[in-house]
mmCIF file of C-alpha atoms in Angstrom:
data_model
loop_
_atom_site.group_PDB
_atom_site.id
_atom_site.type_symbol
_atom_site.label_atom_id
_atom_site.label_comp_id
_atom_site.label_asym_id
_atom_site.label_seq_id
_atom_site.Cartn_x
_atom_site.Cartn_y
_atom_site.Cartn_z
ATOM 1 C CA UNK M 136 -0.356 -0.245 0.285
ATOM 2 C CA UNK M 137 2.951 2.184 0.706
ATOM 3 C CA UNK M 138 3.852 2.156 -2.907
ATOM 4 C CA UNK M 139 0.543 3.847 -4.149
ATOM 5 C CA UNK M 140 1.674 7.032 -4.598
ATOM 6 C CA UNK M 141 -2.461 8.634 -4.493
ATOM 7 C CA UNK M 142 -2.633 6.906 -0.974
ATOM 8 C CA UNK M 143 0.467 8.587 0.620
ATOM 9 C CA UNK M 144 0.054 11.985 -0.755
ATOM 10 C CA UNK M 145 -3.141 11.946 -0.036
ATOM 11 C CA UNK M 146 -2.502 11.035 3.800
ATOM 12 C CA UNK M 147 0.094 13.492 3.755
ATOM 13 C CA UNK M 148 -2.690 16.009 2.769
ATOM 14 C CA UNK M 149 -4.774 14.783 4.953
ATOM 15 C CA UNK M 150 -2.652 15.520 7.773
ATOM 16 C CA UNK M 151 -1.768 19.043 7.153
ATOM 17 C CA UNK M 152 -5.859 19.116 6.587
ATOM 18 C CA UNK M 153 -6.622 18.109 9.870
ATOM 19 C CA UNK M 154 -3.817 20.092 11.740
ATOM 20 C CA UNK M 155 -6.074 22.927 10.198
ATOM 21 C CA UNK M 156 -9.047 21.745 10.978
ATOM 22 C CA UNK M 157 -8.244 21.630 14.777
ATOM 23 C CA UNK M 158 -6.913 24.531 15.345
ATOM 24 C CA UNK M 159 -9.693 26.408 13.755
ATOM 25 C CA UNK M 160 -12.706 24.991 15.947
ATOM 26 C CA UNK M 161 -10.368 25.047 19.231
ATOM 27 C CA UNK M 162 -8.610 28.580 18.412
ATOM 28 C CA UNK M 163 -11.722 30.480 17.302
ATOM 29 C CA UNK M 164 -14.203 29.200 20.303
ATOM 30 C CA UNK M 165 -11.437 30.218 22.863
ATOM 31 C CA UNK M 166 -10.901 34.045 20.986
ATOM 32 C CA UNK M 167 -15.096 34.069 21.202
ATOM 33 C CA UNK M 168 -14.830 33.441 24.747
ATOM 34 C CA UNK M 169 -11.880 34.928 26.160
ATOM 35 C CA UNK M 170 -11.564 38.355 24.265
ATOM 36 C CA UNK M 171 -15.025 38.747 22.812
ATOM 37 C CA UNK M 172 -17.154 37.201 25.730
ATOM 38 C CA UNK M 173 -19.301 35.158 24.553
ATOM 39 C CA UNK M 174 -21.296 32.643 26.788
ATOM 40 C CA UNK M 175 -20.039 28.643 25.297
ATOM 41 C CA UNK M 176 -23.287 28.476 23.891
ATOM 42 C CA UNK M 177 -23.169 31.887 21.835
ATOM 43 C CA UNK M 178 -19.584 30.472 20.522
ATOM 44 C CA UNK M 179 -21.313 27.018 19.468
ATOM 45 C CA UNK M 180 -24.519 28.472 17.758
ATOM 46 C CA UNK M 181 -22.376 31.272 15.569
ATOM 47 C CA UNK M 182 -20.000 28.165 14.367
ATOM 48 C CA UNK M 183 -23.587 27.513 12.691
ATOM 49 C CA UNK M 184 -22.365 29.121 9.568
ATOM 50 C CA UNK M 185 -19.328 27.643 9.323
ATOM 51 C CA UNK M 186 -20.176 24.124 9.921
ATOM 52 C CA UNK M 187 -23.818 24.695 6.933
ATOM 53 C CA UNK M 188 -21.011 25.980 4.492
ATOM 54 C CA UNK M 189 -18.996 22.917 5.480
ATOM 55 C CA UNK M 190 -22.253 20.287 4.502
ATOM 56 C CA UNK M 191 -22.846 22.120 1.444
ATOM 57 C CA UNK M 192 -19.198 22.045 0.123
ATOM 58 C CA UNK M 193 -18.882 18.607 0.476
ATOM 59 C CA UNK M 194 -22.005 17.238 -1.033
ATOM 60 C CA UNK M 195 -21.119 20.232 -4.033
ATOM 61 C CA UNK M 196 -17.636 18.872 -4.277
ATOM 62 C CA UNK M 197 -18.176 15.266 -4.585
ATOM 63 C CA UNK M 198 -20.481 16.565 -8.070
ATOM 64 C CA UNK M 199 -17.021 18.100 -9.212
ATOM 65 C CA UNK M 200 -14.012 16.893 -10.675
ATOM 66 C CA UNK M 201 -11.075 19.045 -9.737
ATOM 67 C CA UNK M 202 -12.140 20.732 -6.373
ATOM 68 C CA UNK M 203 -9.407 19.977 -3.842
ATOM 69 C CA UNK M 204 -6.734 22.414 -4.943
ATOM 70 C CA UNK M 205 -9.294 25.707 -4.975
ATOM 71 C CA UNK M 206 -10.707 24.083 -1.692
ATOM 72 C CA UNK M 207 -7.288 24.521 0.134
ATOM 73 C CA UNK M 208 -7.146 27.997 -1.935
ATOM 74 C CA UNK M 209 -10.332 29.139 -0.424
ATOM 75 C CA UNK M 210 -9.301 27.552 3.197
ATOM 76 C CA UNK M 211 -5.986 29.486 3.593
ATOM 77 C CA UNK M 212 -8.437 32.898 2.302
ATOM 78 C CA UNK M 213 -10.608 32.339 5.043
ATOM 79 C CA UNK M 214 -8.002 31.839 7.748
ATOM 80 C CA UNK M 215 -6.357 34.824 6.540
ATOM 81 C CA UNK M 216 -9.033 37.005 6.777
ATOM 82 C CA UNK M 217 -10.027 35.156 9.932
ATOM 83 C CA UNK M 218 -6.664 36.413 11.628
ATOM 84 C CA UNK M 219 -7.623 39.991 11.598
ATOM 85 C CA UNK M 220 -9.088 39.088 15.291
ATOM 86 C CA UNK M 221 -9.708 42.575 16.355
ATOM 87 C CA UNK M 222 -10.413 43.029 20.231
ATOM 88 C CA UNK M 223 -13.997 44.212 19.703
ATOM 89 C CA UNK M 224 -15.384 42.228 17.013
ATOM 90 C CA UNK M 225 -18.500 41.338 15.925
ATOM 91 C CA UNK M 226 -20.070 38.568 14.762
ATOM 92 C CA UNK M 227 -21.180 40.188 11.249
ATOM 93 C CA UNK M 228 -18.674 42.141 9.998
ATOM 94 C CA UNK M 229 -15.615 39.885 11.767
ATOM 95 C CA UNK M 230 -16.598 36.690 11.817
ATOM 96 C CA UNK M 231 -19.327 35.321 9.297
ATOM 97 C CA UNK M 232 -17.399 36.199 5.615
ATOM 98 C CA UNK M 233 -14.661 34.185 6.588
ATOM 99 C CA UNK M 234 -16.464 31.330 9.029
ATOM 100 C CA UNK M 235 -18.240 30.488 5.536
ATOM 101 C CA UNK M 236 -15.210 30.714 3.589
ATOM 102 C CA UNK M 237 -13.146 28.417 6.598
ATOM 103 C CA UNK M 238 -16.305 25.862 5.677
ATOM 104 C CA UNK M 239 -16.519 25.977 2.085
ATOM 105 C CA UNK M 240 -12.481 25.578 1.777
ATOM 106 C CA UNK M 241 -12.638 22.732 4.022
ATOM 107 C CA UNK M 242 -15.567 20.671 2.512
ATOM 108 C CA UNK M 243 -14.486 21.124 -1.068
ATOM 109 C CA UNK M 244 -10.615 19.829 0.378
ATOM 110 C CA UNK M 245 -12.058 17.214 2.504
ATOM 111 C CA UNK M 246 -14.472 15.067 -0.043
ATOM 112 C CA UNK M 247 -11.577 15.011 -3.003
ATOM 113 C CA UNK M 248 -8.219 14.345 -0.087
ATOM 114 C CA UNK M 249 -10.866 11.250 1.072
ATOM 115 C CA UNK M 250 -10.959 9.534 -2.517
ATOM 116 C CA UNK M 251 -7.325 10.767 -2.608
ATOM 117 C CA UNK M 252 -6.259 8.437 0.312
ATOM 118 C CA UNK M 253 -8.195 5.143 -0.617
ATOM 119 C CA UNK M 254 -7.076 5.833 -4.488
ATOM 120 C CA UNK M 255 -5.732 2.666 -6.303
ATOM 121 C CA UNK M 256 -5.999 0.114 -2.757
ATOM 122 C CA UNK M 257 -7.060 -3.312 -3.927
ATOM 123 C CA UNK M 258 -10.511 -3.937 -2.913
ATOM 124 C CA UNK M 259 -8.944 -6.537 -0.253
ATOM 125 C CA UNK M 260 -6.823 -3.485 1.341
ATOM 126 C CA UNK M 261 -10.139 -0.627 1.110
ATOM 127 C CA UNK M 262 -10.729 -1.129 5.086
ATOM 128 C CA UNK M 263 -6.814 -0.485 5.736
ATOM 129 C CA UNK M 264 -6.943 2.506 3.272
ATOM 130 C CA UNK M 265 -10.187 4.559 4.620
ATOM 131 C CA UNK M 266 -9.153 3.088 8.357
ATOM 132 C CA UNK M 267 -5.857 5.162 7.518
ATOM 133 C CA UNK M 268 -6.883 8.476 5.921
ATOM 134 C CA UNK M 269 -9.292 9.001 8.985
ATOM 135 C CA UNK M 270 -6.732 8.122 11.566
ATOM 136 C CA UNK M 271 -3.778 10.661 9.443
ATOM 137 C CA UNK M 272 -6.925 13.808 9.840
ATOM 138 C CA UNK M 273 -6.833 12.581 13.089
ATOM 139 C CA UNK M 274 -3.419 12.349 13.777
ATOM 140 C CA UNK M 275 -2.564 15.598 12.495
ATOM 141 C CA UNK M 276 -4.910 17.619 14.419
ATOM 142 C CA UNK M 277 -2.714 16.303 17.271
ATOM 143 C CA UNK M 278 0.406 17.680 16.001
ATOM 144 C CA UNK M 279 -1.588 20.735 14.610
ATOM 145 C CA UNK M 280 -2.707 21.552 18.500
ATOM 146 C CA UNK M 281 0.878 20.349 19.437
ATOM 147 C CA UNK M 282 2.645 22.932 17.080
ATOM 148 C CA UNK M 283 0.210 25.632 16.965
ATOM 149 C CA UNK M 284 -1.015 25.891 20.420
ATOM 150 C CA UNK M 285 2.669 27.059 21.676
ATOM 151 C CA UNK M 286 2.409 30.322 19.278
ATOM 152 C CA UNK M 287 -0.964 31.586 21.243
ATOM 153 C CA UNK M 288 0.638 31.645 24.283
ATOM 154 C CA UNK M 289 0.113 35.239 24.808
ATOM 155 C CA UNK M 290 2.580 37.245 25.916
ATOM 156 C CA UNK M 291 0.275 38.916 28.987
ATOM 157 C CA UNK M 292 -3.130 38.980 30.459
ATOM 158 C CA UNK M 293 -4.512 41.235 28.197
ATOM 159 C CA UNK M 294 -7.251 40.889 25.600
ATOM 160 C CA UNK M 295 -5.425 42.587 23.134
ATOM 161 C CA UNK M 296 -1.813 40.005 23.666
ATOM 162 C CA UNK M 297 -5.046 36.992 24.237
ATOM 163 C CA UNK M 298 -5.750 38.452 20.332
ATOM 164 C CA UNK M 299 -2.398 38.884 18.879
ATOM 165 C CA UNK M 300 -1.686 35.084 20.404
ATOM 166 C CA UNK M 301 -4.937 33.580 18.602
ATOM 167 C CA UNK M 302 -3.784 35.930 15.463
ATOM 168 C CA UNK M 303 -0.378 34.243 15.103
ATOM 169 C CA UNK M 304 -2.055 30.635 15.145
ATOM 170 C CA UNK M 305 -4.509 31.153 12.482
ATOM 171 C CA UNK M 306 -1.507 32.602 10.470
ATOM 172 C CA UNK M 307 0.340 29.441 11.042
ATOM 173 C CA UNK M 308 -2.864 27.584 10.362
ATOM 174 C CA UNK M 309 -3.293 29.306 6.856
ATOM 175 C CA UNK M 310 0.452 29.140 6.174
ATOM 176 C CA UNK M 311 -0.182 25.045 6.386
ATOM 177 C CA UNK M 312 -3.355 25.046 4.154
ATOM 178 C CA UNK M 313 -0.942 27.119 1.736
ATOM 179 C CA UNK M 314 1.878 24.119 2.182
ATOM 180 C CA UNK M 315 -1.175 22.117 1.578
ATOM 181 C CA UNK M 316 -2.355 23.468 -1.291
ATOM 182 C CA UNK M 317 1.333 23.636 -2.892
ATOM 183 C CA UNK M 318 2.175 19.857 -2.575
ATOM 184 C CA UNK M 319 -1.644 19.093 -4.206
ATOM 185 C CA UNK M 320 -0.719 21.196 -7.202
ATOM 186 C CA UNK M 321 2.547 19.405 -7.407
ATOM 187 C CA UNK M 322 0.816 16.062 -7.344
ATOM 188 C CA UNK M 323 -1.541 17.187 -10.395
ATOM 189 C CA UNK M 324 0.804 18.131 -11.943
ATOM 190 C CA UNK M 325 3.200 15.170 -11.583
ATOM 191 C CA UNK M 326 -0.119 12.894 -12.762
ATOM 192 C CA UNK M 327 -0.369 15.153 -15.728
ATOM 193 C CA UNK M 328 3.167 15.111 -16.818
ATOM 194 C CA UNK M 329 2.717 10.907 -16.237
ATOM 195 C CA UNK M 330 -0.326 10.938 -18.579
ATOM 196 C CA UNK M 331 0.581 12.704 -21.427
ATOM 197 C CA UNK M 332 4.036 10.605 -21.145
ATOM 198 C CA UNK M 333 3.525 8.511 -24.374
ATOM 199 C CA UNK M 334 3.426 4.283 -23.684
ATOM 200 C CA UNK M 335 6.528 3.289 -25.433
ATOM 201 C CA UNK M 336 5.133 1.251 -28.326
ATOM 202 C CA UNK M 337 5.905 -2.676 -29.161
ATOM 203 C CA UNK M 338 7.413 -3.603 -31.954
#
């Protein structure tokens, strides 16, 4: 299975996506509660547009042939927009737009990445490949938090320092999404070059 280029690439990219995914759902509620003063219920309810966009984009990604690279780019753009994180932010002007972009990017990227992670696996290995791609997302989330949490640590207990820490973590998450986008572009270009290479003729 590890000789399968698509499977290995899909799992590496899913590690990166998992890091971004978990970090977003970890740092955004912290910012809302610790900086903006939202209650846990309010913070949860404001995640609904993100979740709705994620579900809609996942449904659409199943009907699109090439949504991985656009999805990762949309995800990075949403994270960079969200990373503004003003101390006196409000939901409609500061959180709604980037949340919808992030949800859309996650949905567009997740479906083709899952398919890539099981592509080419033999039928007897289908269960292993499916378990591996889901494990990669979970492990990526754990590694992402381990790397990004120190960036979010505030230098002081003031609200501005808290917001600045979360801002750094989200910018780093956006850079991880861009790294995944670059890797997916390289994978697509290699796939096209292999497809364009003529097979040797047999005499």
